[in-house]
JSON list of C-alpha atoms in Angstrom, two decimals:
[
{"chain": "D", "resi": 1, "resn": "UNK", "atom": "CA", "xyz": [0.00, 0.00, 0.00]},
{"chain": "D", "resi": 2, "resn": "UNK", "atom": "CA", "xyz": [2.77, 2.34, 1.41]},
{"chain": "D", "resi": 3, "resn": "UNK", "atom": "CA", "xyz": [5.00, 1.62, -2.80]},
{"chain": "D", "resi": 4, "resn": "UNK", "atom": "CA", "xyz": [1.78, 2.06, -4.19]},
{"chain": "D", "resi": 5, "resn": "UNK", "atom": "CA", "xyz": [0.91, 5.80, -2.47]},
{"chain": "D", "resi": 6, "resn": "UNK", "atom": "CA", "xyz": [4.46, 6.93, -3.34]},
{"chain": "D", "resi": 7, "resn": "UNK", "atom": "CA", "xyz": [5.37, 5.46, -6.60]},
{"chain": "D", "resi": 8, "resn": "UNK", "atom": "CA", "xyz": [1.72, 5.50, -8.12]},
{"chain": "D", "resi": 9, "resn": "UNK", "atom": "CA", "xyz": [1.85, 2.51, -9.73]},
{"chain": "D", "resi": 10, "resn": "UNK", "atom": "CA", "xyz": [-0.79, -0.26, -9.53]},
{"chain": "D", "resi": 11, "resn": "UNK", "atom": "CA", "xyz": [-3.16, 2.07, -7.96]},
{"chain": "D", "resi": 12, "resn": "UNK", "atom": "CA", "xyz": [-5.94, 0.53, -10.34]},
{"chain": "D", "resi": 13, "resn": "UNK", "atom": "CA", "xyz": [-7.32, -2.55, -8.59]},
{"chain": "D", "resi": 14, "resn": "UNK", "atom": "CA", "xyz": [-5.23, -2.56, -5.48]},
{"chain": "D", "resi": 15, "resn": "UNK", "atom": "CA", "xyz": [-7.90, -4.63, -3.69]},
{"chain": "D", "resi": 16, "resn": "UNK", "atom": "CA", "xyz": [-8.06, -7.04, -5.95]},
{"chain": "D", "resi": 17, "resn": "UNK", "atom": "CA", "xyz": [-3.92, -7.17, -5.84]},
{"chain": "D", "resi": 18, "resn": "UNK", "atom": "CA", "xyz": [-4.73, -7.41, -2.12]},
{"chain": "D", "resi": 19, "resn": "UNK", "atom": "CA", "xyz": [-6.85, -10.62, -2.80]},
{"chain": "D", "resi": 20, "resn": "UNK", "atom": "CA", "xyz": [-10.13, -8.49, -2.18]},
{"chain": "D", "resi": 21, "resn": "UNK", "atom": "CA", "xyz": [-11.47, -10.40, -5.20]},
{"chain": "D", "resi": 22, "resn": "UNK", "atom": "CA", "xyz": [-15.73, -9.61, -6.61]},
{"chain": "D", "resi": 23, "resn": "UNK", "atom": "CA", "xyz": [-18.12, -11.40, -4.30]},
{"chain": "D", "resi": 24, "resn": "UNK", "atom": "CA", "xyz": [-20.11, -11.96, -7.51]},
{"chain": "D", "resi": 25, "resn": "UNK", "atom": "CA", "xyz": [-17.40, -13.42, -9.30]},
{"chain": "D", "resi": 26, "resn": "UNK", "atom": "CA", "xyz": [-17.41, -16.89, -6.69]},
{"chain": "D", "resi": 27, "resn": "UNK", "atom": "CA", "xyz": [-21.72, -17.09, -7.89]},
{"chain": "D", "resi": 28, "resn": "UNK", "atom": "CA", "xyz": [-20.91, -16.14, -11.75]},
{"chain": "D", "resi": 29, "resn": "UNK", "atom": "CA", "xyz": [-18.44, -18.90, -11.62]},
{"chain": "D", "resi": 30, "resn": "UNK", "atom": "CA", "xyz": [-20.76, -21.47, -13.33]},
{"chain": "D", "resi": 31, "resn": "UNK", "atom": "CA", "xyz": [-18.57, -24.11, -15.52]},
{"chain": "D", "resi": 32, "resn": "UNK", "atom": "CA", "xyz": [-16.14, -26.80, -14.51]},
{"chain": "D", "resi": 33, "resn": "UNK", "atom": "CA", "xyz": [-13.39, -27.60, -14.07]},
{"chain": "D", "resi": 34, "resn": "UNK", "atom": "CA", "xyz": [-11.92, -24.08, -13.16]},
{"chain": "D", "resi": 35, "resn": "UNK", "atom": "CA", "xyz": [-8.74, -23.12, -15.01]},
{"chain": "D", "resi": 36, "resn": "UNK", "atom": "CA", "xyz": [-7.02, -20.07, -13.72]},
{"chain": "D", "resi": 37, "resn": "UNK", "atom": "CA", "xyz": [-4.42, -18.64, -16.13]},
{"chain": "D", "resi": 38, "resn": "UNK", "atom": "CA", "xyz": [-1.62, -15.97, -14.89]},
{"chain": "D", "resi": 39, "resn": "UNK", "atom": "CA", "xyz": [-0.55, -13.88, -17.99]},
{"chain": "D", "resi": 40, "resn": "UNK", "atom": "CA", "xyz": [1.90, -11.26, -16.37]},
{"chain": "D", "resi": 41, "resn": "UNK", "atom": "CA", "xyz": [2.62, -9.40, -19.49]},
{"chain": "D", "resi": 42, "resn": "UNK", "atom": "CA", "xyz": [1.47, -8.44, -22.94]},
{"chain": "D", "resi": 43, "resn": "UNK", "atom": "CA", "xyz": [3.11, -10.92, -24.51]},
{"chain": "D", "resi": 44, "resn": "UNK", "atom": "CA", "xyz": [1.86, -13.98, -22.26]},
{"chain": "D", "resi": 45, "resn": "UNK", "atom": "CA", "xyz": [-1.70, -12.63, -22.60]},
{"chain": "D", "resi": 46, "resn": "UNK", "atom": "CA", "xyz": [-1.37, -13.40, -26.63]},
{"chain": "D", "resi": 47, "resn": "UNK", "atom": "CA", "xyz": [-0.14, -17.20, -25.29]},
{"chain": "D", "resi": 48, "resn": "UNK", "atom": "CA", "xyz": [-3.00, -17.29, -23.19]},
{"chain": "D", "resi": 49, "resn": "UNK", "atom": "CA", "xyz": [-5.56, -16.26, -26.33]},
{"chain": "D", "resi": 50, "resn": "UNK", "atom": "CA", "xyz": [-4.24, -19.68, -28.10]},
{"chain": "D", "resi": 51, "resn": "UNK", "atom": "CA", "xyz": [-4.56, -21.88, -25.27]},
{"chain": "D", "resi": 52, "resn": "UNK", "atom": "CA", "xyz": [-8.30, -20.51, -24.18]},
{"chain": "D", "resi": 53, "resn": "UNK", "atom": "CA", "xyz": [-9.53, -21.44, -28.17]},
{"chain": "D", "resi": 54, "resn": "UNK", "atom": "CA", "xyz": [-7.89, -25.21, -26.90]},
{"chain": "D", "resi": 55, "resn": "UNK", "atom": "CA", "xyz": [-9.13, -25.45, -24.02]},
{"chain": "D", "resi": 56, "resn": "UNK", "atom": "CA", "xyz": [-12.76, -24.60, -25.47]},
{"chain": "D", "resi": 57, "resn": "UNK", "atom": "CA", "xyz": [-12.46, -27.32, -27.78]},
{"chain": "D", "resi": 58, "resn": "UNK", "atom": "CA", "xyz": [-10.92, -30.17, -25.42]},
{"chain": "D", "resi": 59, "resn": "UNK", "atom": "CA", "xyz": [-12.69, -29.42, -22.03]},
{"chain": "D", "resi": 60, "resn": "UNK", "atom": "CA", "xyz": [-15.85, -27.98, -23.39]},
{"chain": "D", "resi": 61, "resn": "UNK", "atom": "CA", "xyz": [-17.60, -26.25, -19.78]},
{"chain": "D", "resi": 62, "resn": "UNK", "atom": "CA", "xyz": [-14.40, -25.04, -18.39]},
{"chain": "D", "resi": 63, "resn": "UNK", "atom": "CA", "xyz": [-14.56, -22.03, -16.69]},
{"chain": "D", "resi": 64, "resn": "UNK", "atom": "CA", "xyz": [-11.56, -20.20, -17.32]},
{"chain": "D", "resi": 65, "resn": "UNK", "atom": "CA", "xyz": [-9.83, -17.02, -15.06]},
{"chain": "D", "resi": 66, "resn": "UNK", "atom": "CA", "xyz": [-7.61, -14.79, -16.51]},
{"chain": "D", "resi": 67, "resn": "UNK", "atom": "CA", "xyz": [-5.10, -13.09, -14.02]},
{"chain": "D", "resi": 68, "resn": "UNK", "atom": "CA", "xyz": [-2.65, -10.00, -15.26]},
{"chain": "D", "resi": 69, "resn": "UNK", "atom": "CA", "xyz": [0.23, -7.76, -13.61]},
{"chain": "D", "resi": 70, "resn": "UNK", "atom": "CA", "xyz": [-0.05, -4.52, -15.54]},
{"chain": "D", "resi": 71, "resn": "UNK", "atom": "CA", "xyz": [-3.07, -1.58, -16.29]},
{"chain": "D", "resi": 72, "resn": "UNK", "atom": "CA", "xyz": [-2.71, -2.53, -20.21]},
{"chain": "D", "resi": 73, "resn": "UNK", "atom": "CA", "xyz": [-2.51, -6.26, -19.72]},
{"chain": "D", "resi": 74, "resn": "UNK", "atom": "CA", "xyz": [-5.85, -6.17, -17.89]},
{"chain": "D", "resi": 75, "resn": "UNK", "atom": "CA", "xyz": [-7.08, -3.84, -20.38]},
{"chain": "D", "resi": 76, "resn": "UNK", "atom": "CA", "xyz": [-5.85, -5.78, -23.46]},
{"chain": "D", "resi": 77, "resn": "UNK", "atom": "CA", "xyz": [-7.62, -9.06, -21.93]},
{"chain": "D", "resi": 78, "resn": "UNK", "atom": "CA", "xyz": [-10.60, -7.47, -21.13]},
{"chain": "D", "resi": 79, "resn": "UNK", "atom": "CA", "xyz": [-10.91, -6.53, -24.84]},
{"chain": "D", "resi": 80, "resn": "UNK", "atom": "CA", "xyz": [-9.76, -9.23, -26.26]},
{"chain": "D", "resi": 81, "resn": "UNK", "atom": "CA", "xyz": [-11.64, -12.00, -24.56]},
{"chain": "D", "resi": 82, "resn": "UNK", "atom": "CA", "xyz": [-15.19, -11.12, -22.85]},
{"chain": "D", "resi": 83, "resn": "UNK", "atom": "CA", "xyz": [-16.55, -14.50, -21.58]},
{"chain": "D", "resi": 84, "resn": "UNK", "atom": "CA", "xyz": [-13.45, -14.53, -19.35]},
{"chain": "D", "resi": 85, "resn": "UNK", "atom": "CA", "xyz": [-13.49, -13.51, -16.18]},
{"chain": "D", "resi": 86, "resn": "UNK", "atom": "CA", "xyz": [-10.23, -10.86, -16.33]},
{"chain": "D", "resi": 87, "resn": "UNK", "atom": "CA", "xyz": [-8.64, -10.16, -12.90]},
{"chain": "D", "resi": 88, "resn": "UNK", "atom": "CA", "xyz": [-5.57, -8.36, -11.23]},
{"chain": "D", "resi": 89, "resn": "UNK", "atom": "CA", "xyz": [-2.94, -10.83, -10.13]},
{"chain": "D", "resi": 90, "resn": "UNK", "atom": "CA", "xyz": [-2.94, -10.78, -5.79]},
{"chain": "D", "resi": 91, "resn": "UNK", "atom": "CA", "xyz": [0.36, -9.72, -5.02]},
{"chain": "D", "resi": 92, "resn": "UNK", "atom": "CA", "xyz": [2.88, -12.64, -3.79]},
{"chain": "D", "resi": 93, "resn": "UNK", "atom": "CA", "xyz": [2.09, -12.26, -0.24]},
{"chain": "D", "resi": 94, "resn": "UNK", "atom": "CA", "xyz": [0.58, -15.27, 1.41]},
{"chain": "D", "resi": 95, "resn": "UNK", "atom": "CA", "xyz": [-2.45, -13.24, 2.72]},
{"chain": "D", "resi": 96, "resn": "UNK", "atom": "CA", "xyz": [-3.23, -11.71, -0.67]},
{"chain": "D", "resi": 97, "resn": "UNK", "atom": "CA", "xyz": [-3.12, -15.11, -2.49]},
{"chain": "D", "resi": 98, "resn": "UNK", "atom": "CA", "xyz": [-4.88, -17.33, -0.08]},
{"chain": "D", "resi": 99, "resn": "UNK", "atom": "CA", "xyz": [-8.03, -14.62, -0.07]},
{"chain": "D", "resi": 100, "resn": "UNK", "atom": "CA", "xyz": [-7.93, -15.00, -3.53]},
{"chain": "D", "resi": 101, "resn": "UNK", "atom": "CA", "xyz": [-7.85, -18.46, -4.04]},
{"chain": "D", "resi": 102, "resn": "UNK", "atom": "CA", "xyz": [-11.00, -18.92, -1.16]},
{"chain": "D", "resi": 103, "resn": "UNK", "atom": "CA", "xyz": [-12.92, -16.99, -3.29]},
{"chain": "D", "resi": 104, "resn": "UNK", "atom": "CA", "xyz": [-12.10, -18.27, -6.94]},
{"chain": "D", "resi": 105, "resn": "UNK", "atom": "CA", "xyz": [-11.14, -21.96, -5.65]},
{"chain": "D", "resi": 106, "resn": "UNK", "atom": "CA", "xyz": [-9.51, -23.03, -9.36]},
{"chain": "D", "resi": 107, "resn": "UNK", "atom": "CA", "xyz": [-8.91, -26.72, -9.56]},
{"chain": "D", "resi": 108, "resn": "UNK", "atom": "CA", "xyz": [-6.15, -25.96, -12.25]},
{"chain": "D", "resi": 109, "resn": "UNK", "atom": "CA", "xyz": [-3.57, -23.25, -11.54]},
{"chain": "D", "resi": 110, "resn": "UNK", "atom": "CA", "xyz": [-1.24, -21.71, -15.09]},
{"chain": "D", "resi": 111, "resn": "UNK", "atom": "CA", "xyz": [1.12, -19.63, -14.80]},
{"chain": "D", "resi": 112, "resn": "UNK", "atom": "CA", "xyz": [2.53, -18.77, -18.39]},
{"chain": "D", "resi": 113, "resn": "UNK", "atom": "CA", "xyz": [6.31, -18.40, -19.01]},
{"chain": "D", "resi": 114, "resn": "UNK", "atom": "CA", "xyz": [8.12, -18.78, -16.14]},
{"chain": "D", "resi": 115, "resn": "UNK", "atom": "CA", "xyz": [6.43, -16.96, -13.59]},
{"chain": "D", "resi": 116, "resn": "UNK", "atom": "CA", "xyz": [7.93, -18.40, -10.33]},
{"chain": "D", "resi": 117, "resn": "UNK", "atom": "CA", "xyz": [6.15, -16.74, -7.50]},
{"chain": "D", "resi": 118, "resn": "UNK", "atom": "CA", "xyz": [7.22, -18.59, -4.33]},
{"chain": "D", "resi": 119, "resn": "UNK", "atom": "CA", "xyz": [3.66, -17.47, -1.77]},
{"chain": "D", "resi": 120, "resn": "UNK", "atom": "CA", "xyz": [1.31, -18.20, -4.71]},
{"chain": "D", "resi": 121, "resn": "UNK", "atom": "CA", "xyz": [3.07, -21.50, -5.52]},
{"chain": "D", "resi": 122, "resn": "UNK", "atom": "CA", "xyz": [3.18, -22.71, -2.00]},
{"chain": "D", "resi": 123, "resn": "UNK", "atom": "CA", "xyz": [-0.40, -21.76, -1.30]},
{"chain": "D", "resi": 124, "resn": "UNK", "atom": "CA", "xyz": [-1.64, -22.92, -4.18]},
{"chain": "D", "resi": 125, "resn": "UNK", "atom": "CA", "xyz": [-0.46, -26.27, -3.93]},
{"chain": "D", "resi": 126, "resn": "UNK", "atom": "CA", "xyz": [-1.16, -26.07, 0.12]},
{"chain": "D", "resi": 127, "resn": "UNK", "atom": "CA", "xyz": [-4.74, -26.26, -1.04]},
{"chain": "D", "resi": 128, "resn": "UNK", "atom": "CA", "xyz": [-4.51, -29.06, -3.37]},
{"chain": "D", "resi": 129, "resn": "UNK", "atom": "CA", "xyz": [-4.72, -27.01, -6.10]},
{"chain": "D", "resi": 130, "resn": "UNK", "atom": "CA", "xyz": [-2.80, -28.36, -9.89]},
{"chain": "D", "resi": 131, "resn": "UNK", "atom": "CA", "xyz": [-0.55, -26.25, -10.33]},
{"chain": "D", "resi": 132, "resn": "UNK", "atom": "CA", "xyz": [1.00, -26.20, -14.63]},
{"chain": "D", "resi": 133, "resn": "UNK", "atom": "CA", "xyz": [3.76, -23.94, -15.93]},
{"chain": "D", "resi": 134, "resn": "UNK", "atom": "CA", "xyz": [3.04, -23.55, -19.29]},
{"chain": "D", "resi": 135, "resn": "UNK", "atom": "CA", "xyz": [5.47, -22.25, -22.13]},
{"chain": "D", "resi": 136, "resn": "UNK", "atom": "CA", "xyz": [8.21, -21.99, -20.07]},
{"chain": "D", "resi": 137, "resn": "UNK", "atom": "CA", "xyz": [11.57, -20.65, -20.72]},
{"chain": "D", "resi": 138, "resn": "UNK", "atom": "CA", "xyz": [14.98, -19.74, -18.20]},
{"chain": "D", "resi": 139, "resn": "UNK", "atom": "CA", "xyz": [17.29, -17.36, -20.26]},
{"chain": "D", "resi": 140, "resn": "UNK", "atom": "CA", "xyz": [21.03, -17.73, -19.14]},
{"chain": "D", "resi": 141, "resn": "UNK", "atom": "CA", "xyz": [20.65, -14.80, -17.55]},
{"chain": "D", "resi": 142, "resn": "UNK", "atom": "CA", "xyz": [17.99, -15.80, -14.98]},
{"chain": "D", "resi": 143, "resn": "UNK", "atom": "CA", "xyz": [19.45, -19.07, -15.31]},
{"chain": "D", "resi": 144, "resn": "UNK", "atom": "CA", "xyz": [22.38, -17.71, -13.31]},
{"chain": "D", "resi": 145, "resn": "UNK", "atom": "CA", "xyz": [20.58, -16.02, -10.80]},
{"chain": "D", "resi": 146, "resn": "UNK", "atom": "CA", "xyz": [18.18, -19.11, -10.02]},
{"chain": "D", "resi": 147, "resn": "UNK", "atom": "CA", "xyz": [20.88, -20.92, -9.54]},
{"chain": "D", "resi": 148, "resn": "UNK", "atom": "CA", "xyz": [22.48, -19.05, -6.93]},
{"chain": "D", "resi": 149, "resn": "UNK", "atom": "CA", "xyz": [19.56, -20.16, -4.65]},
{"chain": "D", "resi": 150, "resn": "UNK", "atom": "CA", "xyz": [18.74, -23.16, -5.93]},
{"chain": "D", "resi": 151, "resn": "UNK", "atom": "CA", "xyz": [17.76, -24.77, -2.72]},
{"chain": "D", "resi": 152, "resn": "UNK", "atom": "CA", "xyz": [15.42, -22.49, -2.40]},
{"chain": "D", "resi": 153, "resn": "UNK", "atom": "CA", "xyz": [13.38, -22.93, -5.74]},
{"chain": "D", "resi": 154, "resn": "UNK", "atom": "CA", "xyz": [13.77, -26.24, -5.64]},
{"chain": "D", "resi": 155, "resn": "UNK", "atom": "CA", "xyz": [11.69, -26.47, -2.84]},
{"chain": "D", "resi": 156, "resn": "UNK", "atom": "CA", "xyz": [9.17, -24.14, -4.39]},
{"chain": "D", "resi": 157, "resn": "UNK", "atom": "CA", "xyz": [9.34, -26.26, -8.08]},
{"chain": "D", "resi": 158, "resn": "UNK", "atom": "CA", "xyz": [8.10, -29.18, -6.16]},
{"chain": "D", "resi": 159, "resn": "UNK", "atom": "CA", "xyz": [4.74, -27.52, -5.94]},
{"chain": "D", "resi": 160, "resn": "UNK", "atom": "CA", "xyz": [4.56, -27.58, -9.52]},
{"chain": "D", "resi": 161, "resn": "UNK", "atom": "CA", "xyz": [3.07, -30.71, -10.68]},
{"chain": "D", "resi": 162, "resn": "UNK", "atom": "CA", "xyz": [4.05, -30.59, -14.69]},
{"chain": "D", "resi": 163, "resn": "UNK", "atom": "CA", "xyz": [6.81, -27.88, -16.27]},
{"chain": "D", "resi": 164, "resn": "UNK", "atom": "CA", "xyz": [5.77, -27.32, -20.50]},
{"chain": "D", "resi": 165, "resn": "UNK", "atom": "CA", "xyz": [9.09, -25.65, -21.18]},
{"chain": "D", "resi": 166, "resn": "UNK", "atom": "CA", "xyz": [9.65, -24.72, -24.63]},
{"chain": "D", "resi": 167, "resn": "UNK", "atom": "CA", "xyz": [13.22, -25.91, -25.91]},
{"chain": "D", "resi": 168, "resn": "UNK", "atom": "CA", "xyz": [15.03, -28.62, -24.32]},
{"chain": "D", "resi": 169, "resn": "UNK", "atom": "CA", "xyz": [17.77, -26.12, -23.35]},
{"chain": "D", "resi": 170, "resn": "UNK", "atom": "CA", "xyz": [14.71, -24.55, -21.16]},
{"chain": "D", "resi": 171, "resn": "UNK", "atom": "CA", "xyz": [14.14, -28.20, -19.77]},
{"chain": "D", "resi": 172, "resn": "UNK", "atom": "CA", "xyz": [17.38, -28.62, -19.07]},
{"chain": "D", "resi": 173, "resn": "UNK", "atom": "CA", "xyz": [17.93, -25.72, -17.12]},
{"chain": "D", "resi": 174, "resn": "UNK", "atom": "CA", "xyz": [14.29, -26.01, -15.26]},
{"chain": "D", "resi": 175, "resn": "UNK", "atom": "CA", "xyz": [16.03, -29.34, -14.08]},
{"chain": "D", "resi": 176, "resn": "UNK", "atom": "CA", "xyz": [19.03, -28.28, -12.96]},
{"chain": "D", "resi": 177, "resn": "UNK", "atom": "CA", "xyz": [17.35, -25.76, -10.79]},
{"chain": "D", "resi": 178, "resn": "UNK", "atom": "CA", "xyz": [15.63, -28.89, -9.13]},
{"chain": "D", "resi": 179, "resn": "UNK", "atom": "CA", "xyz": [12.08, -29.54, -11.12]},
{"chain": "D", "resi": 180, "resn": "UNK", "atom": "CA", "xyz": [11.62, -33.37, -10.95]},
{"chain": "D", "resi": 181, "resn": "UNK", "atom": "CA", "xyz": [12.36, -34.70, -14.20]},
{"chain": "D", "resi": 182, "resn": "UNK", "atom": "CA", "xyz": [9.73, -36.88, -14.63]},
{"chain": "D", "resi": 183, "resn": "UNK", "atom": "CA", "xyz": [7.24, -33.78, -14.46]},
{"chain": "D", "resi": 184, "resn": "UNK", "atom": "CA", "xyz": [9.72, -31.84, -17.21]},
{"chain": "D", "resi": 185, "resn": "UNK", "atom": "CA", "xyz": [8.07, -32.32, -21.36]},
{"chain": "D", "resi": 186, "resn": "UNK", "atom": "CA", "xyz": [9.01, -29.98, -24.21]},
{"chain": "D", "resi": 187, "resn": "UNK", "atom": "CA", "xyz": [5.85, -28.59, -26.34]},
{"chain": "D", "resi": 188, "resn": "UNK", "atom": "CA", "xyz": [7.71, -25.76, -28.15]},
{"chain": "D", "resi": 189, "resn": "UNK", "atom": "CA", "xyz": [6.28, -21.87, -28.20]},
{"chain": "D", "resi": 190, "resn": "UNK", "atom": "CA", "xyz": [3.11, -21.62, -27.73]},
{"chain": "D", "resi": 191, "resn": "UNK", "atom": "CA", "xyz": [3.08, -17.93, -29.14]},
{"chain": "D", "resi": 192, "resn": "UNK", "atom": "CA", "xyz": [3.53, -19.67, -32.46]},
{"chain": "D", "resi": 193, "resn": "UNK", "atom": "CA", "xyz": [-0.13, -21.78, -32.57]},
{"chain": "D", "resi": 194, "resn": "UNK", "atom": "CA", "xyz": [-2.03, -18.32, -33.27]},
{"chain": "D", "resi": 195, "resn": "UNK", "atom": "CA", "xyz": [0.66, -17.13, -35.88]},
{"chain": "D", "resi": 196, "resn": "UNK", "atom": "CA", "xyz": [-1.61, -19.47, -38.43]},
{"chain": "D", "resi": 197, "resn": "UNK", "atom": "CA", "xyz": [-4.82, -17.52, -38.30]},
{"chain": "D", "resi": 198, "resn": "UNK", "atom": "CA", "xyz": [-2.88, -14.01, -38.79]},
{"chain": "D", "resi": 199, "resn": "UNK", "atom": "CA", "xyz": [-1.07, -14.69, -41.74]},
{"chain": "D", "resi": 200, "resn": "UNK", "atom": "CA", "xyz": [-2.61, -12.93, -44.77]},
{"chain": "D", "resi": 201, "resn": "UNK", "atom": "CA", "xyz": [-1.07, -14.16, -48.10]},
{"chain": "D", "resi": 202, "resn": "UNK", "atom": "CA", "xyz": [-0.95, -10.59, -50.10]},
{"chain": "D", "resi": 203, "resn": "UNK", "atom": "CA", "xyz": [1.05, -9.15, -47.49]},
{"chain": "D", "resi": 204, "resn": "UNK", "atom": "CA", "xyz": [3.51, -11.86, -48.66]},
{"chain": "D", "resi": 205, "resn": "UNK", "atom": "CA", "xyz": [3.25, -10.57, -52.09]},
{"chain": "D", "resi": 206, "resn": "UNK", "atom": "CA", "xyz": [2.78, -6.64, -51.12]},
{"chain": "D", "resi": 207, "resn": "UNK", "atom": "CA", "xyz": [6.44, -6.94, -49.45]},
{"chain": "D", "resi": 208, "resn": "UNK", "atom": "CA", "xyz": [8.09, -8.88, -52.12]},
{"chain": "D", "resi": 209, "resn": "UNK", "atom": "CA", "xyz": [7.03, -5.98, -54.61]},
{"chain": "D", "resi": 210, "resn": "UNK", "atom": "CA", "xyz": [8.06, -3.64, -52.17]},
{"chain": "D", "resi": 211, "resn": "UNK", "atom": "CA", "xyz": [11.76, -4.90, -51.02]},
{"chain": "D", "resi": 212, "resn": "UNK", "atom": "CA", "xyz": [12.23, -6.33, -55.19]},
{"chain": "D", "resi": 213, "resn": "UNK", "atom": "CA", "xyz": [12.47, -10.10, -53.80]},
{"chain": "D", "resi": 214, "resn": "UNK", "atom": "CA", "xyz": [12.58, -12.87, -55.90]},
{"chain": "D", "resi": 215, "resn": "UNK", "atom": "CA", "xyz": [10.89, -16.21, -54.69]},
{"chain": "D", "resi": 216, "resn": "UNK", "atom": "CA", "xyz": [14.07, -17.65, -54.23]},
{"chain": "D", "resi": 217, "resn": "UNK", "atom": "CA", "xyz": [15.84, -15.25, -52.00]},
{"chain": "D", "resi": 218, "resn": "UNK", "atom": "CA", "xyz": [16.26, -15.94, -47.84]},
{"chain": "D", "resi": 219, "resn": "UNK", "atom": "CA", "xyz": [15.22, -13.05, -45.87]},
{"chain": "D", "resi": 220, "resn": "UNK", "atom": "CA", "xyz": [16.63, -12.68, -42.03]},
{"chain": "D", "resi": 221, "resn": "UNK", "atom": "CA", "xyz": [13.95, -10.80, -40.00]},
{"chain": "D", "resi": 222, "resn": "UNK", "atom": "CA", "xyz": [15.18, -9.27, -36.70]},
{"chain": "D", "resi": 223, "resn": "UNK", "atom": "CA", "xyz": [12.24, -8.53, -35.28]},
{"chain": "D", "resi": 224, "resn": "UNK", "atom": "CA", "xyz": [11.98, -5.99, -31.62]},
{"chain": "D", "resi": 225, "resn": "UNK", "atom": "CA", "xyz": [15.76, -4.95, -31.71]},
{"chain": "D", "resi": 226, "resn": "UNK", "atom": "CA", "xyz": [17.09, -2.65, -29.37]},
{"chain": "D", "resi": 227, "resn": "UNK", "atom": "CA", "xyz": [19.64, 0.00, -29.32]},
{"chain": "D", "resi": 228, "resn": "UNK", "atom": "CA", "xyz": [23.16, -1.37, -30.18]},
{"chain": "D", "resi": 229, "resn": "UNK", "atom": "CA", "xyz": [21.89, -4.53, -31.38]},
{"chain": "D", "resi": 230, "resn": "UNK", "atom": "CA", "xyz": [21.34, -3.66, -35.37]},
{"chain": "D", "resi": 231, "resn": "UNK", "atom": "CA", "xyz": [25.02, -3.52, -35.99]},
{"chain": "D", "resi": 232, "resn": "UNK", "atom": "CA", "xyz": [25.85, -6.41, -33.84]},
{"chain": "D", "resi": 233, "resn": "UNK", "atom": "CA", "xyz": [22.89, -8.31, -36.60]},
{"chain": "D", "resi": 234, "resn": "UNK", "atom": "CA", "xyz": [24.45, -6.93, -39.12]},
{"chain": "D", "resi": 235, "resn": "UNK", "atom": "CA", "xyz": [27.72, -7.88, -38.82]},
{"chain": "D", "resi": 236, "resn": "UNK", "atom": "CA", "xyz": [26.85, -11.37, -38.50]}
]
C-alpha cells in the first residue's frame, strides 16, 4: 500500500492485488473444471488467447480465469476475450493469495512463461490445487541467478506438478534448478499456434514488390531490436 501511495503505480485494482477479489465473481463462476491462467505481461496474454480457443475445444464447460500484472494487460484481456473472467494478479504475499484463491477456488492453476512466484506456488499447492507452468523458458541470464539459490526454488518447483518448457535447453535448465524430471516435457512456443490464423497471403506478395524479392531469395527478419543490437545483426 505504502509503494503504491508513493510510486503511483498499480493504484488501479489494489484490492483485488490485495486478494479483495468480486463477491459476484465466486456465484458467476458457473462451468467446470476451473482453469485459472496468470498472464503477467502483454506478450503472455497473446499465449493465453491460443490456449483458451484449446481449451474450449478439449474441455468444453471449463470455466476459465484470466489473471494480469499490468493496467494494459488487464485492459488488453478485457478486450480481447469477454466470456473470461479478467482479474488483477494478488500480489505474492501469502495473505493476498490465499483470499484470492477462497474466493475463486480453481482446480487448475497456469502460470505462463516462467512466472515463479514462491507465496502463490506454495499456497496454491497447500490447497490441493494443480498447479502447470506452461510455455516456459529460463534465459542464461535468470538461469544464473536461479541458480544461486537453488535450494530455495527447488523447494518451491516441487509444488509444480508438470513444467511445458519450450526448448530442451529450457528443460534442461528447469532441471538443474531442481524440477523433478519426470514432471519436465518440451511442447515448443506456444506464441507460435495463433501465428496461423494471422497470416494474410498478399502481405507476402505486397512486401516482395516492395523490397524487389525474388521467390528464391532468404530473408533474415530481426524482429523488436534494441539500441546497439542492429550492428551487432548486421555484422553477423
Amino acid at each position: 500500500w505504502v509503494y503504491t501511495r508513493l510510486s503511483g503505480r498499480y493504484q488501479k485494482g489494489l484490492k483485488e492485488r490485495l486478494g479483495f477479489l468480486p463477491s459476484a465473481l465466486n456465484r458467476g463462476l458457473r462451468g467446470s473444471p476451473r482453469i485459472w491462467i496468470h498472464a503477467a505481461s502483454l506478450g503472455e496474454i497473446k499465449v493465453a488467447g491460443s490456449l483458451l480457443g484449446d481449451l474450449g475445444e478439449f474441455i468444453p464447460g471449463c470455466e476459465i480465469i484470466l489473471s494480469t500484472a499490468t493496467d494494459h494487460g488487464h485492459a488488453l484481456a478485457t478486450r480481447a476475450f469477454r466470456d473470461v473472467n479478467v482479474l488483477y494478479a494478488p500480489m505474492d504475499l501469502f495473505f493476498s493469495v490465499r483470499k484470492a484463491l477462497m474466493v475463486a477456488r480453481p482446480d487448475v492453476m497456469v502460470f505462463l512463461e516462467t512466472e515463479i512466484w514462491p507465496a502463490w506456488l506454495f499456497e496454491t499447492h497447500r490447497m490441493g490445487i494443480k498447479i502447470a507452468l506452461i510455455n516456459g523458458r529460463i534465459s542464461p541470464r535468470s538461469f544464473r541467478t536461479y541458480r544461486k539459490l537453488r535450494p530455495f526454488f527447488r523447494e518451491v518447483l516441487r509444488c509444480v506438478d508438470v513444467f511445458s518448457m519450450i526448448s530442451p535447453e529450457d528443460a534442461k535448465r528447469i532441471g538443474v534448478m531442481g524440477a523433478e524430471l519426470q514432471k519436465i516435457v518440451i511442447n515448443g512456443n506456444a506464441k507460435y499456434d495463433s501465428l496461423a490464423g494471422h497470416a494474410d497471403p498478399a502481405l507476402e506478395t505486397s512486401i516482395s514488390e516492395i523490397l524487389n524479392l525474388r521467390p528464391s531469395q532468404k530473408v533474415f527478419v530481426a524482429g523488436s531490436t534494441r539500441e546497439g543490437e542492429e550492428p551487432l545483426i548486421l555484422d553477423a
